[in-house]
Short mmCIF file of C-alpha atoms in Angstrom, two decimals:
data_model
loop_
_atom_site.label_atom_id
_atom_site.label_comp_id
_atom_site.label_asym_id
_atom_site.label_seq_id
_atom_site.Cartn_x
_atom_site.Cartn_y
_atom_site.Cartn_z
CA MET A 1 362.17 72.95 126.33
CA THR A 2 363.52 74.81 123.27
CA ALA A 3 362.11 72.40 120.69
CA GLY A 4 358.56 72.95 121.90
CA VAL A 5 358.92 76.72 121.72
CA GLU A 6 360.48 76.49 118.28
CA SER A 7 357.54 74.39 117.09
CA ALA A 8 355.12 77.06 118.26
CA ARG A 9 357.18 79.76 116.59
CA ALA A 10 357.28 77.84 113.29
CA VAL A 11 353.47 77.53 113.30
CA LEU A 12 353.14 81.20 114.23
CA ASP A 13 355.33 82.34 111.34
CA VAL A 14 353.19 80.55 108.73
CA ALA A 15 349.95 81.51 110.49
CA ARG A 16 350.92 85.16 110.10
CA VAL A 17 351.37 84.68 106.35
CA VAL A 18 347.85 83.26 106.14
CA GLU A 19 346.59 86.18 108.23
CA GLU A 20 348.16 88.67 105.81
CA SER A 21 346.55 86.96 102.83
CA LEU A 22 343.14 87.12 104.49
CA ALA A 23 343.48 90.89 104.79
CA GLY A 24 343.29 91.25 101.00
CA ASP A 25 340.33 91.09 98.67
CA GLU A 26 341.26 87.84 96.93
CA GLY A 27 340.72 85.50 99.86
CA PRO A 28 343.25 83.19 101.50
CA ASP A 29 346.47 82.33 99.70
CA GLU A 30 346.17 78.61 98.88
CA TYR A 31 349.92 78.12 99.05
CA ALA A 32 350.04 79.72 102.51
CA VAL A 33 347.17 77.52 103.69
CA GLU A 34 348.93 74.42 102.36
CA ALA A 35 352.11 75.51 104.12
CA LEU A 36 350.23 75.97 107.39
CA VAL A 37 348.75 72.46 107.11
CA ARG A 38 352.17 70.96 106.38
CA VAL A 39 354.20 72.91 108.95
CA ALA A 40 351.63 72.57 111.72
CA GLY A 41 351.27 68.85 111.13
CA ASP A 42 355.03 68.26 111.30
CA GLU A 43 355.84 70.65 114.14
CA LEU A 44 352.97 69.67 116.42
CA GLU A 45 353.73 65.99 115.93
CA ALA A 46 357.36 66.67 116.93
CA SER A 47 356.37 68.79 119.92
CA GLY A 48 353.87 66.20 121.08
CA ARG A 49 356.43 63.43 120.78
CA GLN A 50 358.87 65.46 122.86
CA GLY A 51 356.20 65.98 125.49
CA PHE A 52 355.31 62.31 125.73
CA GLU A 53 359.01 61.42 125.99
CA ALA A 54 359.27 63.76 129.00
CA VAL A 55 356.78 61.60 130.92
CA GLY A 56 358.76 59.04 132.87
CA ALA A 57 358.29 56.59 135.70
CA GLU A 58 357.46 57.84 139.20
CA GLY A 59 359.75 60.73 140.09
CA ASP A 60 361.27 60.88 136.61
CA THR A 61 358.87 63.19 134.72
CA ASP A 62 360.04 66.57 133.42
CA VAL A 63 356.86 68.39 134.41
CA ALA A 64 357.85 71.72 132.87
CA ALA A 65 358.64 70.08 129.51
CA VAL A 66 355.28 68.28 129.50
CA LEU A 67 353.38 71.46 130.35
CA ILE A 68 355.23 73.45 127.70
CA ALA A 69 354.41 70.81 125.09
CA ALA A 70 350.75 70.84 126.17
CA VAL A 71 350.57 74.64 126.03
CA VAL A 72 352.14 74.63 122.57
CA GLN A 73 349.63 72.03 121.38
CA VAL A 74 346.53 73.79 122.66
CA SER A 75 347.65 77.29 121.60
CA ALA A 76 348.63 76.22 118.08
CA GLY A 77 345.53 74.02 117.92
CA ASN A 78 343.25 76.96 118.62
CA THR A 79 345.02 78.94 115.90
CA LEU A 80 344.46 76.13 113.41
CA ILE A 81 340.77 75.80 114.32
CA ALA A 82 340.33 79.54 113.84
CA ALA A 83 342.23 79.34 110.54
CA GLY A 84 339.89 76.58 109.36
CA LYS A 85 336.88 78.75 110.08
CA ALA A 86 338.50 81.76 108.39
CA VAL A 87 339.22 79.89 105.15
CA GLY A 88 335.76 78.30 105.02
CA GLU A 89 336.33 74.76 106.32
CA ALA A 90 333.61 75.25 108.94
CA ASP A 91 330.78 77.65 109.65
CA PRO A 92 332.70 80.95 109.74
CA GLY A 93 330.39 82.82 112.07
CA ALA A 94 330.11 86.59 112.18
CA ASP A 95 333.81 87.55 112.04
CA ALA A 96 335.94 84.49 111.38
CA VAL A 97 338.86 86.54 110.02
CA GLY A 98 338.87 88.76 113.09
CA GLU A 99 338.71 85.71 115.37
CA TYR A 100 341.65 84.24 113.50
CA GLY A 101 343.62 87.43 114.09
CA VAL A 102 342.90 87.15 117.81
CA ALA A 103 344.05 83.51 117.80
CA VAL A 104 347.30 84.41 116.03
CA ALA A 105 347.94 87.22 118.52
CA ARG A 106 347.26 84.83 121.40
CA LEU A 107 349.73 82.31 119.98
CA ALA A 108 352.32 85.09 119.69
CA ASP A 109 351.74 85.97 123.35
CA VAL A 110 352.27 82.34 124.33
CA VAL A 111 355.53 82.15 122.37
CA ASP A 112 356.75 85.31 124.10
CA ALA A 113 355.75 83.91 127.50
CA LEU A 114 357.57 80.64 126.86
CA ASP A 115 360.65 82.55 125.72
CA GLY A 116 360.50 84.49 128.99
CA LEU A 117 360.36 81.30 131.04
CA GLU A 118 363.36 79.87 129.22
CA ALA A 119 365.35 83.08 129.71
CA GLY A 120 364.53 83.06 133.41
CA ALA A 121 365.57 79.42 133.73
CA GLY A 122 368.90 80.28 132.14
CA ARG A 123 369.54 83.10 134.60
CA ARG A 124 368.81 80.82 137.55
CA GLN A 125 371.30 78.10 136.60
CA GLY A 126 374.01 79.79 138.66
CA PHE A 127 371.76 80.43 141.66
CA GLU A 128 373.61 80.29 144.97
CA ALA A 129 372.82 80.98 148.59
CA ALA A 130 373.04 84.55 149.86
CA ASP A 131 375.86 85.58 152.19
CA ALA A 132 376.44 83.03 154.92
CA SER A 133 374.42 83.44 158.10
CA GLU A 134 376.35 84.80 161.06
CA SER A 135 375.13 82.12 163.46
CA VAL A 136 373.18 78.88 163.64
CA GLU A 137 370.24 80.80 165.07
CA ALA A 138 370.29 83.22 162.13
CA ALA A 139 370.51 80.31 159.66
CA VAL A 140 367.53 78.59 161.28
CA ASP A 141 365.54 81.82 161.16
CA ARG A 142 366.45 82.25 157.50
CA VAL A 143 365.32 78.80 156.45
CA ARG A 144 362.14 79.00 158.54
CA GLU A 145 361.20 82.34 156.97
CA ALA A 146 361.96 81.11 153.46
CA ALA A 147 360.02 77.87 153.95
CA GLU A 148 356.91 79.56 155.33
CA ARG A 149 356.92 82.26 152.65
CA VAL A 150 357.48 79.79 149.80
CA ALA A 151 354.85 77.34 151.08
CA ASP A 152 352.33 80.19 151.27
CA GLY A 153 353.41 81.29 147.80
CA ILE A 154 352.83 77.82 146.37
CA ALA A 155 349.34 77.84 147.87
CA ALA A 156 348.66 81.30 146.43
CA THR A 157 349.89 80.27 142.98
CA ALA A 158 347.74 77.13 143.02
CA ALA A 159 344.75 79.15 144.23
CA GLY A 160 345.19 81.59 141.35
CA THR A 161 345.22 78.74 138.83
CA VAL A 162 342.15 77.15 140.42
CA THR A 163 340.35 80.50 140.29
CA GLU A 164 341.12 80.94 136.59
CA ALA A 165 339.80 77.45 135.84
CA PHE A 166 336.64 78.22 137.81
CA LYS A 167 336.07 81.48 135.90
CA GLN A 168 336.42 79.67 132.58
CA THR A 169 334.11 76.91 133.80
CA VAL A 170 331.42 79.42 134.70
CA LYS A 171 331.56 80.69 131.12
CA LEU A 172 331.24 77.18 129.70
CA VAL A 173 328.62 75.59 131.97
CA PRO A 174 327.19 78.21 134.37
CA GLU A 175 324.33 75.96 135.45
CA LYS A 176 326.41 72.81 136.04
CA ILE A 177 329.28 73.88 138.29
CA ARG A 178 328.40 71.21 140.84
CA ASP A 179 328.66 68.46 138.22
CA VAL A 180 332.07 69.37 136.84
CA ALA A 181 334.36 67.70 139.38
CA ASP A 182 332.62 64.36 138.83
CA LYS A 183 333.99 64.42 135.27
CA ILE A 184 337.62 64.38 136.43
CA GLY A 185 339.23 61.22 135.15
CA ASP A 186 336.67 60.67 132.42
CA LYS A 187 337.93 60.16 128.88
CA VAL A 188 337.75 63.36 126.83
CA ASP A 189 336.62 63.00 123.22
CA LEU A 190 336.28 66.24 121.27
CA GLY A 191 334.62 64.57 118.27
CA GLN A 192 335.48 64.20 114.58
CA TYR A 193 335.88 67.01 112.04
CA ALA A 194 336.18 67.17 108.26
CA GLY A 195 338.32 70.22 107.40
CA ARG A 196 342.09 69.73 107.39
CA LEU A 197 342.97 72.74 109.54
CA VAL A 198 340.12 72.19 111.98
CA LYS A 199 340.97 68.49 112.22
CA LEU A 200 344.65 69.27 112.90
CA GLY A 201 343.67 71.86 115.47
CA VAL A 202 341.29 69.62 117.39
CA ARG A 203 343.84 66.82 117.29
CA ALA A 204 346.40 69.17 118.85
CA VAL A 205 344.01 70.19 121.63
CA GLN A 206 343.22 66.53 122.26
CA ARG A 207 346.96 65.80 122.39
CA ALA A 208 347.43 68.58 124.95
CA LEU A 209 344.83 66.99 127.23
CA ASP A 210 346.39 63.56 126.78
CA LEU A 211 349.86 64.95 127.58
CA PHE A 212 348.69 66.52 130.80
CA THR A 213 346.81 63.50 132.09
CA ARG A 214 349.67 61.14 131.13
CA MET A 215 351.78 62.68 133.92
CA PHE A 216 349.54 61.29 136.66
CA PRO A 217 349.22 57.67 137.75
CA GLY A 218 345.86 55.98 137.38
CA GLY A 219 343.26 57.29 139.78
CA ALA A 220 345.37 60.19 141.05
CA LEU A 221 343.36 62.91 139.31
CA ALA A 222 340.02 61.34 140.14
CA GLY A 223 341.15 61.09 143.75
CA MET A 224 341.10 64.90 143.94
CA ARG A 225 337.43 65.25 143.00
CA ASP A 226 336.23 66.07 146.51
CA ASP A 227 338.91 68.74 146.98
CA VAL A 228 338.00 70.37 143.66
CA LYS A 229 334.32 70.33 144.67
CA VAL A 230 335.13 72.11 147.94
CA LEU A 231 337.20 74.77 146.18
CA TYR A 232 334.61 75.37 143.46
CA ALA A 233 331.89 75.62 146.11
CA ARG A 234 333.88 78.28 147.97
CA LEU A 235 334.47 80.19 144.75
CA SER A 236 330.78 79.94 143.91
CA GLY A 237 330.11 81.67 147.21
CA ALA A 238 332.74 84.33 146.45
CA GLU A 239 334.87 83.06 149.36
CA PRO A 240 338.69 83.22 149.35
CA ILE A 241 340.47 79.91 148.75
CA PRO A 242 344.24 80.31 149.44
CA ALA A 243 343.90 79.01 153.01
CA THR A 244 341.78 76.07 151.83
CA VAL A 245 344.30 75.25 149.12
CA GLY A 246 347.05 75.47 151.74
CA PHE A 247 345.23 72.92 153.89
CA VAL A 248 344.73 70.59 150.91
CA ILE A 249 348.39 70.64 149.85
CA GLY A 250 349.90 70.41 153.34
CA VAL A 251 351.05 73.96 154.09
CA ASP A 252 349.59 73.87 157.60
CA ASP A 253 351.57 70.74 158.42
CA VAL A 254 354.79 72.30 157.13
CA LYS A 255 354.24 75.32 159.34
CA ALA A 256 353.73 73.05 162.35
CA TYR A 257 356.97 71.26 161.43
CA LEU A 258 358.80 74.59 161.25
CA LYS A 259 357.96 75.43 164.85
CA LEU A 260 360.06 72.46 165.99
CA TYR A 261 362.68 72.76 163.26
CA GLY A 262 366.34 73.30 164.07
CA GLY A 263 369.85 72.40 163.00
CA ASP A 264 373.48 72.99 163.86
CA ARG A 265 375.25 73.39 160.50
CA ILE A 266 375.13 76.86 159.03
CA GLU A 267 376.20 75.87 155.51
CA GLN A 268 373.54 73.17 155.15
CA LEU A 269 370.81 75.41 156.57
CA ASP A 270 371.73 78.27 154.24
CA LYS A 271 371.73 75.89 151.28
CA ALA A 272 368.29 74.62 152.32
CA ALA A 273 366.99 78.20 152.38
CA ALA A 274 368.33 78.78 148.85
CA ASP A 275 366.91 75.48 147.59
CA VAL A 276 363.51 76.33 149.06
CA GLU A 277 363.56 79.69 147.26
CA GLN A 278 364.15 77.85 144.00
CA LEU A 279 361.16 75.62 144.66
CA GLY A 280 358.95 78.69 144.92
CA THR A 281 360.22 80.04 141.61
CA LYS A 282 359.83 76.71 139.85
CA TYR A 283 356.27 76.20 141.04
CA ALA A 284 355.35 79.77 140.08
CA ASN A 285 356.49 78.97 136.53
CA LEU A 286 354.45 75.76 136.50
CA GLY A 287 351.47 77.83 137.64
CA LYS A 288 351.91 80.19 134.69
CA LEU A 289 352.06 77.26 132.27
CA ALA A 290 348.99 75.64 133.83
CA THR A 291 347.07 78.91 133.56
CA ASN A 292 348.02 79.19 129.88
CA LEU A 293 346.83 75.62 129.39
CA ILE A 294 343.53 76.35 131.13
CA GLU A 295 342.91 79.43 129.02
CA GLY A 296 343.67 77.50 125.83
CA ILE A 297 341.40 74.59 126.74
CA ALA A 298 338.58 77.00 127.55
CA VAL A 299 338.92 78.76 124.18
CA ALA A 300 338.93 75.43 122.37
CA GLY A 301 335.91 74.25 124.33
CA THR A 302 333.88 77.29 123.41
CA VAL A 303 334.64 76.89 119.71
CA VAL A 304 334.26 73.14 119.33
CA ALA A 305 331.01 73.13 121.31
CA LEU A 306 329.58 75.29 118.53
CA LEU A 307 331.17 73.29 115.70
CA GLN A 308 330.42 69.82 117.02
CA LEU A 309 326.74 69.73 117.84
CA ALA A 310 326.74 65.94 117.39
CA VAL A 311 328.63 65.44 120.67
CA PRO A 312 326.19 65.95 123.53
CA HIS A 313 327.34 67.86 126.59
CA LEU A 314 330.69 68.74 124.97
CA ALA A 315 330.94 71.95 127.02
CA LEU A 316 330.59 69.90 130.22
CA ILE A 317 333.22 67.45 128.97
CA VAL A 318 335.65 70.35 128.41
CA ALA A 319 334.80 71.80 131.82
CA GLY A 320 335.70 68.40 133.28
CA ALA A 321 339.06 68.64 131.49
CA LEU A 322 339.62 72.03 133.16
CA ALA A 323 338.82 70.46 136.53
CA ALA A 324 341.35 67.72 135.77
CA VAL A 325 344.00 70.41 135.28
CA VAL A 326 343.00 71.85 138.66
CA ALA A 327 343.42 68.42 140.23
CA GLY A 328 346.84 68.09 138.63
CA VAL A 329 347.91 71.53 139.81
CA LEU A 330 346.99 70.56 143.38
CA LEU A 331 348.88 67.27 143.13
CA LEU A 332 351.98 69.07 141.86
CA ALA A 333 351.64 71.59 144.70
CA MET A 334 351.64 68.69 147.17
CA ASP A 335 354.95 67.58 145.70
CA TYR A 336 356.43 71.06 145.98
CA VAL A 337 355.26 71.56 149.57
CA GLY A 338 356.63 68.11 150.36
CA ASP A 339 354.50 67.14 153.34
CA ARG A 340 352.60 64.37 151.55
CA PRO A 341 353.92 64.11 147.98
CA VAL A 342 351.95 61.92 145.59
CA LEU A 343 353.89 62.13 142.33
CA HIS A 344 357.43 62.50 143.73
CA THR A 345 358.46 64.79 140.87
CA ILE A 346 360.69 66.86 143.16
CA ARG A 347 361.89 67.06 146.75
CA GLY A 348 359.52 69.62 148.19
CA VAL A 349 359.92 72.20 150.94
CA LYS A 350 359.54 69.86 153.91
CA LEU A 351 361.86 67.25 152.42
CA VAL A 352 364.52 69.86 151.66
CA LEU A 353 364.34 70.97 155.28
CA ALA A 354 364.64 67.40 156.51
CA ASP A 355 367.65 66.76 154.24
CA ALA A 356 369.47 69.72 155.78
CA VAL A 357 369.35 68.25 159.29
CA GLY A 358 369.36 64.56 158.42
#
């Protein structure tokens, strides 16, 4: 994961130099702009390559590495697009320099967030079960409580990510919410651009979308269209969705399984409880990355829709990309709950429980 974060930091460092030069009266420093083009081109190519290499055959994809690479691409890409506007490559708008400052600050926030995830992952490497349960009954109670709480937590995390995507979609295409889910699985083409920084930025955003969709086998994302429609319809009616998400990803079935669950080996049951806790933490981190990705795609969509008037319905195309992320988040949640995994990226809650008594 470190290489992706380092790529983002390298782009950020040069972007700040360009930002400082824009604060003066003489306009952007040409050397700083050239450095940003060079560094961003090299670093984002390396980060993207690392992300694509993390996509493996079924069950062999490093999901966190792919999401980190995608977040780096879209966050740095938005910074480059804003830089292009600020230095005059595209229509600058009312306050292109101010918008660039916001983009640089957002990239800095992303770098800090990714650093935090890496630090947390390092602290969890030595994770062990709590003190041993005093009896088989206590061990069973422990694992049941952990499994139910974590399964509910996965549903809540997924629901939060879905809600963020819906909010961003409303901003992009308020009159076409019902049409968005039908775009899941469609090819996303953000158009062609002339300026070097803008071109690099759009290419990075496009790469982020390609990275995310590459994780899922053909038809998997499109197969979630009906579920996304149901969730968006509930959100349109201001209805809560965690329970609906739980039904979609199999939480209800796990809870039914827990009612009949039992075992006779304290050590294995305690280990299962600890492993289940880790699943909750890991999925929460994936949810944070997916939310960052959604926010970045939405920002890019708003900007490129204004820059690329030659591409009809570009805002709807981007909204479809957001819906595809929602579909992917739900598919990953199914893996982590483990009742009916599709991608087999990890042994989810139900499978961990079964392993403990198998």
